[in-house]
Structures are given as structure tokens and as C-alpha cells.
mmCIF file of N, CA and C in Angstrom:
data_model
loop_
_atom_site.group_PDB
_atom_site.id
_atom_site.type_symbol
_atom_site.label_atom_id
_atom_site.label_comp_id
_atom_site.label_asym_id
_atom_site.label_seq_id
_atom_site.Cartn_x
_atom_site.Cartn_y
_atom_site.Cartn_z
ATOM 1 N N UNK C 646 -4.195 131.059 -22.228
ATOM 2 C CA UNK C 646 -2.662 131.332 -21.845
ATOM 3 C C UNK C 646 -2.295 129.795 -22.286
ATOM 4 N N UNK C 647 -1.140 130.247 -22.982
ATOM 5 C CA UNK C 647 -0.127 128.850 -23.278
ATOM 6 C C UNK C 647 0.918 128.647 -22.236
ATOM 7 N N UNK C 648 1.265 127.606 -21.831
ATOM 8 C CA UNK C 648 2.431 127.263 -20.994
ATOM 9 C C UNK C 648 4.093 127.075 -22.125
ATOM 10 N N UNK C 649 5.031 126.958 -21.687
ATOM 11 C CA UNK C 649 6.279 126.984 -22.688
ATOM 12 C C UNK C 649 6.077 125.154 -22.647
ATOM 13 N N UNK C 650 6.701 124.917 -23.507
ATOM 14 C CA UNK C 650 6.798 123.131 -23.705
ATOM 15 C C UNK C 650 7.493 122.707 -22.518
ATOM 16 N N UNK C 651 8.715 123.112 -21.975
ATOM 17 C CA UNK C 651 9.601 122.697 -20.792
ATOM 18 C C UNK C 651 8.923 122.311 -19.501
ATOM 19 N N UNK C 652 7.534 123.315 -19.386
ATOM 20 C CA UNK C 652 7.002 122.868 -18.215
ATOM 21 C C UNK C 652 6.194 121.883 -18.017
ATOM 22 N N UNK C 653 5.852 121.013 -19.327
ATOM 23 C CA UNK C 653 4.621 120.163 -19.282
ATOM 24 C C UNK C 653 5.936 118.533 -18.443
ATOM 25 N N UNK C 654 7.227 118.324 -18.713
ATOM 26 C CA UNK C 654 7.360 117.216 -17.938
ATOM 27 C C UNK C 654 7.696 117.712 -16.455
ATOM 28 N N UNK C 655 7.778 118.564 -16.214
ATOM 29 C CA UNK C 655 8.214 118.707 -14.516
ATOM 30 C C UNK C 655 6.422 118.854 -14.024
ATOM 31 N N UNK C 656 5.559 119.142 -14.497
ATOM 32 C CA UNK C 656 4.255 119.169 -13.957
ATOM 33 C C UNK C 656 3.794 117.475 -13.863
ATOM 34 N N UNK C 657 3.951 117.147 -15.004
ATOM 35 C CA UNK C 657 3.639 115.407 -15.114
ATOM 36 C C UNK C 657 4.930 114.720 -13.787
ATOM 37 N N UNK C 658 5.778 115.328 -13.548
ATOM 38 C CA UNK C 658 7.141 114.521 -12.583
ATOM 39 C C UNK C 658 6.574 115.062 -11.558
ATOM 40 N N UNK C 659 6.050 116.000 -11.112
ATOM 41 C CA UNK C 659 5.611 116.654 -9.709
ATOM 42 C C UNK C 659 4.340 115.712 -9.264
ATOM 43 N N UNK C 660 3.122 115.863 -10.186
ATOM 44 C CA UNK C 660 2.261 114.913 -10.155
ATOM 45 C C UNK C 660 2.621 113.349 -9.921
ATOM 46 N N UNK C 661 3.384 112.666 -10.478
ATOM 47 C CA UNK C 661 3.784 111.483 -10.003
ATOM 48 C C UNK C 661 4.697 111.336 -8.874
ATOM 49 N N UNK C 662 5.494 112.085 -8.915
ATOM 50 C CA UNK C 662 6.017 112.092 -7.232
ATOM 51 C C UNK C 662 4.759 112.076 -6.539
ATOM 52 N N UNK C 663 4.262 112.755 -6.140
ATOM 53 C CA UNK C 663 2.953 113.300 -5.172
ATOM 54 C C UNK C 663 2.198 112.043 -4.956
ATOM 55 N N UNK C 664 1.764 111.194 -6.163
ATOM 56 C CA UNK C 664 1.169 109.987 -6.074
ATOM 57 C C UNK C 664 1.868 109.034 -5.978
ATOM 58 N N UNK C 665 3.264 108.756 -6.369
ATOM 59 C CA UNK C 665 4.079 107.887 -5.604
ATOM 60 C C UNK C 665 4.361 108.093 -3.933
ATOM 61 N N UNK C 666 4.958 109.315 -3.468
ATOM 62 C CA UNK C 666 5.262 109.765 -2.024
ATOM 63 C C UNK C 666 3.759 109.219 -1.457
ATOM 64 N N UNK C 667 2.684 109.485 -1.759
ATOM 65 C CA UNK C 667 1.343 109.260 -1.200
ATOM 66 C C UNK C 667 1.035 107.824 -1.050
ATOM 67 N N UNK C 668 1.421 107.013 -2.121
ATOM 68 C CA UNK C 668 1.292 105.675 -1.844
ATOM 69 C C UNK C 668 2.176 104.904 -0.972
ATOM 70 N N UNK C 669 3.838 105.245 -0.995
ATOM 71 C CA UNK C 669 4.431 104.867 -0.193
ATOM 72 C C UNK C 669 4.496 105.316 1.367
ATOM 73 N N UNK C 670 3.693 106.706 1.310
ATOM 74 C CA UNK C 670 3.194 107.030 3.025
ATOM 75 C C UNK C 670 2.444 106.177 3.744
ATOM 76 N N UNK C 671 1.160 105.709 2.715
ATOM 77 C CA UNK C 671 0.036 105.154 3.511
ATOM 78 C C UNK C 671 0.620 103.501 3.786
ATOM 79 N N UNK C 672 1.254 102.748 2.466
ATOM 80 C CA UNK C 672 1.539 101.683 2.727
ATOM 81 C C UNK C 672 2.692 101.337 3.957
ATOM 82 N N UNK C 673 3.581 102.050 3.370
ATOM 83 C CA UNK C 673 4.924 101.702 4.174
ATOM 84 C C UNK C 673 5.457 102.819 5.328
ATOM 85 N N UNK C 674 5.060 103.820 5.069
ATOM 86 C CA UNK C 674 5.168 104.886 5.855
ATOM 87 C C UNK C 674 4.632 105.131 7.385
ATOM 88 N N UNK C 675 3.601 104.287 7.574
ATOM 89 C CA UNK C 675 2.803 104.358 9.244
ATOM 90 C C UNK C 675 1.563 105.739 9.088
ATOM 91 N N UNK C 676 1.316 106.132 7.640
ATOM 92 C CA UNK C 676 0.688 107.441 7.796
ATOM 93 C C UNK C 676 -0.471 106.734 8.103
ATOM 94 N N UNK C 677 -1.884 107.413 8.286
ATOM 95 C CA UNK C 677 -3.092 106.938 8.718
ATOM 96 C C UNK C 677 -3.969 108.304 8.562
ATOM 97 N N UNK C 678 -5.033 107.370 8.262
ATOM 98 C CA UNK C 678 -6.469 108.769 8.025
ATOM 99 C C UNK C 678 -6.910 109.231 9.629
ATOM 100 N N UNK C 679 -7.801 109.863 9.664
ATOM 101 C CA UNK C 679 -8.375 110.388 10.937
ATOM 102 C C UNK C 679 -9.198 109.356 11.409
ATOM 103 N N UNK C 680 -9.948 108.875 10.555
ATOM 104 C CA UNK C 680 -10.966 107.875 10.836
ATOM 105 C C UNK C 680 -10.266 106.545 11.638
ATOM 106 N N UNK C 681 -8.952 106.036 10.857
ATOM 107 C CA UNK C 681 -8.340 104.805 11.510
ATOM 108 C C UNK C 681 -7.990 105.149 12.678
ATOM 109 N N UNK C 682 -7.264 106.334 12.651
ATOM 110 C CA UNK C 682 -6.449 106.858 14.108
ATOM 111 C C UNK C 682 -7.682 106.941 15.543
ATOM 112 N N UNK C 683 -8.740 107.576 14.985
ATOM 113 C CA UNK C 683 -9.665 107.421 16.034
ATOM 114 C C UNK C 683 -10.216 106.162 16.247
ATOM 115 N N UNK C 684 -10.225 104.963 15.515
ATOM 116 C CA UNK C 684 -10.730 103.484 15.648
ATOM 117 C C UNK C 684 -9.541 103.068 16.708
ATOM 118 N N UNK C 685 -8.243 103.643 16.549
ATOM 119 C CA UNK C 685 -7.211 102.535 16.817
ATOM 120 C C UNK C 685 -7.253 103.312 18.605
ATOM 121 N N UNK C 686 -7.688 104.448 18.385
ATOM 122 C CA UNK C 686 -7.345 105.082 20.023
ATOM 123 C C UNK C 686 -8.371 104.934 20.574
ATOM 124 N N UNK C 687 -9.512 104.675 20.334
ATOM 125 C CA UNK C 687 -10.728 104.044 20.757
ATOM 126 C C UNK C 687 -10.485 102.631 21.323
ATOM 127 N N UNK C 688 -9.868 102.025 20.194
ATOM 128 C CA UNK C 688 -9.709 99.997 20.823
ATOM 129 C C UNK C 688 -8.802 100.539 21.945
ATOM 130 N N UNK C 689 -7.677 101.221 21.706
ATOM 131 C CA UNK C 689 -6.712 100.983 23.020
ATOM 132 C C UNK C 689 -7.131 101.902 24.244
ATOM 133 N N UNK C 690 -8.334 102.787 24.320
ATOM 134 C CA UNK C 690 -8.919 103.144 25.388
ATOM 135 C C UNK C 690 -9.497 102.121 26.125
ATOM 136 N N UNK C 691 -10.144 101.677 25.608
ATOM 137 C CA UNK C 691 -11.107 100.510 25.894
ATOM 138 C C UNK C 691 -10.579 99.034 26.719
ATOM 139 N N UNK C 692 -9.254 99.004 25.851
ATOM 140 C CA UNK C 692 -8.359 98.083 26.618
ATOM 141 C C UNK C 692 -7.467 98.576 28.008
ATOM 142 N N UNK C 693 -7.308 100.066 27.887
ATOM 143 C CA UNK C 693 -6.642 100.672 29.081
ATOM 144 C C UNK C 693 -7.669 100.570 30.104
ATOM 145 N N UNK C 694 -8.841 100.644 29.810
ATOM 146 C CA UNK C 694 -10.272 101.088 30.960
ATOM 147 C C UNK C 694 -10.228 99.474 31.415
ATOM 148 N N UNK C 695 -10.101 98.467 30.613
ATOM 149 C CA UNK C 695 -10.647 97.168 31.180
ATOM 150 C C UNK C 695 -9.012 96.883 32.351
ATOM 151 N N UNK C 696 -7.956 96.816 31.595
ATOM 152 C CA UNK C 696 -6.991 97.005 32.679
ATOM 153 C C UNK C 696 -7.101 97.692 34.000
ATOM 154 N N UNK C 697 -7.496 99.000 33.655
ATOM 155 C CA UNK C 697 -7.594 99.615 35.275
ATOM 156 C C UNK C 697 -8.854 98.807 35.735
ATOM 157 N N UNK C 698 -9.485 98.090 35.273
ATOM 158 C CA UNK C 698 -10.577 97.656 35.924
ATOM 159 C C UNK C 698 -10.320 96.298 36.637
ATOM 160 N N UNK C 699 -9.539 95.676 36.379
ATOM 161 C CA UNK C 699 -8.842 94.148 36.932
ATOM 162 C C UNK C 699 -8.711 94.235 38.302
ATOM 163 N N UNK C 700 -8.081 95.322 38.870
ATOM 164 C CA UNK C 700 -7.849 95.168 40.574
ATOM 165 C C UNK C 700 -9.328 95.288 41.049
ATOM 166 N N UNK C 701 -10.203 96.093 40.564
ATOM 167 C CA UNK C 701 -11.685 95.852 41.104
ATOM 168 C C UNK C 701 -12.067 94.960 41.105
ATOM 169 N N UNK C 702 -12.123 94.099 39.907
ATOM 170 C CA UNK C 702 -12.835 92.453 39.783
ATOM 171 C C UNK C 702 -12.186 91.675 40.667
ATOM 172 N N UNK C 703 -10.661 91.702 40.945
ATOM 173 C CA UNK C 703 -9.927 91.263 41.919
ATOM 174 C C UNK C 703 -10.314 91.438 43.375
ATOM 175 N N UNK C 704 -10.493 92.640 43.583
ATOM 176 C CA UNK C 704 -11.092 92.934 45.211
ATOM 177 C C UNK C 704 -12.424 92.638 45.340
ATOM 178 N N UNK C 705 -13.404 92.614 44.282
ATOM 179 C CA UNK C 705 -14.788 92.329 44.670
ATOM 180 C C UNK C 705 -14.756 90.712 44.743
ATOM 181 N N UNK C 706 -13.821 89.822 43.896
ATOM 182 C CA UNK C 706 -13.712 88.325 44.456
ATOM 183 C C UNK C 706 -13.045 88.220 45.796
ATOM 184 N N UNK C 707 -12.313 88.666 46.247
ATOM 185 C CA UNK C 707 -11.550 88.470 47.615
ATOM 186 C C UNK C 707 -12.615 89.015 48.557
ATOM 187 N N UNK C 708 -13.454 89.917 48.434
ATOM 188 C CA UNK C 708 -14.461 90.718 49.574
ATOM 189 C C UNK C 708 -15.469 89.666 49.572
ATOM 190 N N UNK C 709 -16.122 89.091 48.394
ATOM 191 C CA UNK C 709 -17.402 88.335 48.393
ATOM 192 C C UNK C 709 -17.115 87.054 49.259
ATOM 193 N N UNK C 710 -18.303 86.783 50.008
ATOM 194 C CA UNK C 710 -18.399 85.631 51.075
ATOM 195 C C UNK C 710 -18.572 84.466 50.213
ATOM 196 N N UNK C 711 -19.153 84.184 49.165
ATOM 197 C CA UNK C 711 -19.121 83.079 48.606
ATOM 198 C C UNK C 711 -17.814 82.914 47.630
ATOM 199 N N UNK C 712 -16.888 83.468 47.845
ATOM 200 C CA UNK C 712 -15.600 83.298 47.006
ATOM 201 C C UNK C 712 -15.396 82.128 46.619
ATOM 202 N N UNK C 713 -15.044 81.244 47.679
ATOM 203 C CA UNK C 713 -14.709 79.885 47.319
ATOM 204 C C UNK C 713 -15.724 78.965 46.758
ATOM 205 N N UNK C 714 -17.070 79.245 47.002
ATOM 206 C CA UNK C 714 -17.791 78.388 45.723
ATOM 207 C C UNK C 714 -17.823 78.724 44.443
ATOM 208 N N UNK C 715 -17.619 80.019 44.449
ATOM 209 C CA UNK C 715 -17.519 80.615 42.871
ATOM 210 C C UNK C 715 -16.347 80.358 42.242
ATOM 211 N N UNK C 716 -15.366 80.502 42.698
ATOM 212 C CA UNK C 716 -14.061 80.406 42.357
ATOM 213 C C UNK C 716 -14.161 78.326 41.717
ATOM 214 N N UNK C 717 -14.946 77.575 42.962
ATOM 215 C CA UNK C 717 -14.902 76.292 42.183
ATOM 216 C C UNK C 717 -15.751 76.022 41.224
ATOM 217 N N UNK C 718 -16.429 76.787 41.029
ATOM 218 C CA UNK C 718 -17.541 76.851 39.660
ATOM 219 C C UNK C 718 -16.349 77.261 38.512
ATOM 220 N N UNK C 719 -15.939 78.343 38.737
ATOM 221 C CA UNK C 719 -15.116 78.646 38.130
ATOM 222 C C UNK C 719 -13.601 77.411 37.114
ATOM 223 N N UNK C 720 -13.425 77.151 38.528
ATOM 224 C CA UNK C 720 -12.227 75.986 38.009
ATOM 225 C C UNK C 720 -12.862 74.954 37.372
ATOM 226 N N UNK C 721 -14.283 74.402 37.708
ATOM 227 C CA UNK C 721 -15.031 73.300 36.863
ATOM 228 C C UNK C 721 -15.466 73.859 35.437
ATOM 229 N N UNK C 722 -15.412 74.838 35.104
ATOM 230 C CA UNK C 722 -15.891 75.299 34.097
ATOM 231 C C UNK C 722 -14.955 75.135 32.858
ATOM 232 N N UNK C 723 -15.260 74.617 31.536
ATOM 233 C CA UNK C 723 -14.669 74.645 30.590
ATOM 234 C C UNK C 723 -14.247 75.788 29.968
ATOM 235 N N UNK C 724 -13.331 75.757 29.132
ATOM 236 C CA UNK C 724 -12.650 77.106 28.466
ATOM 237 C C UNK C 724 -13.869 78.102 27.555
ATOM 238 N N UNK C 725 -14.606 77.391 27.257
ATOM 239 C CA UNK C 725 -15.256 78.237 26.366
ATOM 240 C C UNK C 725 -16.611 78.887 27.603
ATOM 241 N N UNK C 726 -17.186 78.190 28.634
ATOM 242 C CA UNK C 726 -18.181 78.496 29.613
ATOM 243 C C UNK C 726 -17.420 79.196 30.935
ATOM 244 N N UNK C 727 -16.137 79.297 30.722
ATOM 245 C CA UNK C 727 -15.379 79.939 32.046
ATOM 246 C C UNK C 727 -15.573 81.420 31.871
ATOM 247 N N UNK C 728 -15.760 82.038 30.661
ATOM 248 C CA UNK C 728 -15.921 83.526 30.643
ATOM 249 C C UNK C 728 -17.623 83.964 31.073
ATOM 250 N N UNK C 729 -18.342 83.227 30.754
ATOM 251 C CA UNK C 729 -19.781 83.254 31.014
ATOM 252 C C UNK C 729 -19.918 82.763 32.737
ATOM 253 N N UNK C 730 -19.363 81.954 32.867
ATOM 254 C CA UNK C 730 -19.023 81.758 34.418
ATOM 255 C C UNK C 730 -19.028 83.018 35.240
ATOM 256 N N UNK C 731 -17.438 83.409 34.663
ATOM 257 C CA UNK C 731 -17.243 84.499 35.470
ATOM 258 C C UNK C 731 -18.091 85.756 35.400
ATOM 259 N N UNK C 732 -18.983 86.349 34.404
ATOM 260 C CA UNK C 732 -20.126 87.028 34.377
ATOM 261 C C UNK C 732 -20.995 86.628 35.442
ATOM 262 N N UNK C 733 -21.419 85.388 35.694
ATOM 263 C CA UNK C 733 -22.480 85.399 36.518
ATOM 264 C C UNK C 733 -21.941 85.111 37.744
ATOM 265 N N UNK C 734 -20.740 85.306 38.181
ATOM 266 C CA UNK C 734 -20.411 85.822 39.481
ATOM 267 C C UNK C 734 -20.810 86.993 39.768
ATOM 268 N N UNK C 735 -20.947 87.908 38.830
ATOM 269 C CA UNK C 735 -20.876 89.483 39.150
ATOM 270 C C UNK C 735 -19.516 90.297 39.516
ATOM 271 N N UNK C 736 -18.670 89.757 39.683
ATOM 272 C CA UNK C 736 -17.114 90.262 39.656
ATOM 273 C C UNK C 736 -16.657 90.948 38.431
ATOM 274 N N UNK C 737 -17.525 90.612 37.098
ATOM 275 C CA UNK C 737 -16.978 91.479 36.017
ATOM 276 C C UNK C 737 -17.693 92.529 35.657
ATOM 277 N N UNK C 738 -18.473 92.883 36.481
ATOM 278 C CA UNK C 738 -19.593 94.055 36.554
ATOM 279 C C UNK C 738 -19.123 95.139 36.957
ATOM 280 N N UNK C 739 -18.646 96.290 35.927
ATOM 281 C CA UNK C 739 -17.890 97.371 36.657
ATOM 282 C C UNK C 739 -18.722 98.054 37.259
ATOM 283 N N UNK C 740 -18.469 99.114 38.228
ATOM 284 C CA UNK C 740 -19.112 99.863 39.128
ATOM 285 C C UNK C 740 -19.970 100.750 38.167
ATOM 286 N N UNK C 741 -21.459 101.090 38.354
ATOM 287 C CA UNK C 741 -22.289 101.707 37.953
ATOM 288 C C UNK C 741 -22.686 101.390 36.602
ATOM 289 N N UNK C 742 -22.419 99.875 36.661
ATOM 290 C CA UNK C 742 -22.989 99.568 35.164
ATOM 291 C C UNK C 742 -23.963 98.453 35.641
ATOM 292 N N UNK C 743 -24.775 97.715 34.873
ATOM 293 C CA UNK C 743 -25.863 96.760 35.457
ATOM 294 C C UNK C 743 -25.448 95.586 34.902
ATOM 295 N N UNK C 744 -24.839 95.372 33.795
ATOM 296 C CA UNK C 744 -24.250 94.409 32.987
ATOM 297 C C UNK C 744 -22.855 94.085 33.055
ATOM 298 N N UNK C 745 -22.458 92.785 32.969
ATOM 299 C CA UNK C 745 -21.140 92.684 33.356
ATOM 300 C C UNK C 745 -20.340 92.800 31.668
ATOM 301 N N UNK C 746 -19.041 92.882 31.819
ATOM 302 C CA UNK C 746 -18.332 93.585 30.662
ATOM 303 C C UNK C 746 -17.729 92.021 29.962
ATOM 304 N N UNK C 747 -17.464 91.491 29.271
ATOM 305 C CA UNK C 747 -17.086 90.401 28.403
ATOM 306 C C UNK C 747 -15.352 90.593 28.541
ATOM 307 N N UNK C 748 -14.591 91.694 28.235
ATOM 308 C CA UNK C 748 -13.514 91.851 28.388
ATOM 309 C C UNK C 748 -12.915 91.735 29.690
ATOM 310 N N UNK C 749 -13.657 92.234 30.752
ATOM 311 C CA UNK C 749 -13.402 92.417 32.057
ATOM 312 C C UNK C 749 -13.587 91.000 32.757
ATOM 313 N N UNK C 750 -14.157 90.426 32.234
ATOM 314 C CA UNK C 750 -14.222 88.928 32.647
ATOM 315 C C UNK C 750 -13.085 88.046 32.222
ATOM 316 N N UNK C 751 -12.817 88.157 30.896
ATOM 317 C CA UNK C 751 -11.682 87.789 30.367
ATOM 318 C C UNK C 751 -10.025 88.069 31.233
ATOM 319 N N UNK C 752 -10.039 89.615 31.452
ATOM 320 C CA UNK C 752 -9.166 90.056 31.978
ATOM 321 C C UNK C 752 -8.665 89.251 33.693
ATOM 322 N N UNK C 753 -9.940 89.659 34.187
ATOM 323 C CA UNK C 753 -10.261 89.122 35.998
ATOM 324 C C UNK C 753 -10.202 87.468 35.685
ATOM 325 N N UNK C 754 -10.323 86.613 34.803
ATOM 326 C CA UNK C 754 -10.062 85.531 34.486
ATOM 327 C C UNK C 754 -8.288 84.978 34.645
ATOM 328 N N UNK C 755 -7.814 86.301 33.890
ATOM 329 C CA UNK C 755 -5.974 85.975 33.794
ATOM 330 C C UNK C 755 -5.565 86.668 35.076
ATOM 331 N N UNK C 756 -6.287 87.750 35.955
ATOM 332 C CA UNK C 756 -5.680 87.996 37.072
ATOM 333 C C UNK C 756 -5.991 86.916 38.235
ATOM 334 N N UNK C 757 -6.782 86.331 37.995
ATOM 335 C CA UNK C 757 -7.236 85.069 39.116
ATOM 336 C C UNK C 757 -6.413 83.962 38.859
ATOM 337 N N UNK C 758 -5.625 83.728 37.796
ATOM 338 C CA UNK C 758 -4.930 82.657 37.242
ATOM 339 C C UNK C 758 -5.515 81.322 37.037
ATOM 340 N N UNK C 759 -6.943 81.654 36.424
ATOM 341 C CA UNK C 759 -7.610 80.579 36.023
ATOM 342 C C UNK C 759 -7.871 80.463 34.290
ATOM 343 N N UNK C 760 -7.005 81.444 34.048
ATOM 344 C CA UNK C 760 -7.287 81.114 32.380
ATOM 345 C C UNK C 760 -6.566 79.828 31.768
ATOM 346 N N UNK C 761 -5.766 79.325 32.530
ATOM 347 C CA UNK C 761 -5.081 78.510 31.696
ATOM 348 C C UNK C 761 -5.003 77.319 32.158
ATOM 349 N N UNK C 762 -6.009 76.779 33.482
ATOM 350 C CA UNK C 762 -6.202 75.745 34.161
ATOM 351 C C UNK C 762 -7.355 75.029 33.696
#
């Protein structure tokens, strides 16, 4: 089957336009692949769960009878060791879990306003 000679430029133009639109869409247009969108959603969900657990961490710190001693330890810890010290208090352990959560520990430190001191 033969095509008329005038169809070649239109086919090449359509292919070039499709490629250009795809490149512009993915670089500047905000398009994303499904895998990248799932990764972004997973990260956002994890951050939101951590933020939702901060009040639980603060309540656990307020209800702890050894709270004053643990707060002194947290105050004395340096910046790098402060998150580990918060994890050692047990306040950064989500209910139903056996291990403390590092992100929750950092968020709880911010909630206790110990992160900048």
C-alpha cells in the first residue's frame, strides 16, 4: 500500500509534536508516572501518620511518672543523641508496636519544644 506524498510531513509533524508534548509534560507540566505517584503518596501518608501520633507521644510523656527525670536527660543530650534519648524513653513507640519510631521521636521532640534547645 502506498501513501500519497503529502501525508509524510503530517505524520512526521504529529510524531514530533507527540514527543515534544510528552517531554514538556513530564518536565514542566507536572505529569508523573504511577510508580512515582505511589512513592509520593506513601511518603505523604507516613508523614501524616507521624503527625497524627504526636499527641499520643505527648500524652505518654505527660502521664509518665518519671517524666521529669527523662526530660532532664533529653535536655542534656546533644543534638545527635537527642533523638536516640527520646526513643529510649519509650514515648516514641507507637501503640501496638515493640520498637520506637525515629520520625515520631523527632516530631515528639519538636512537640515538646526540645528540638532547638
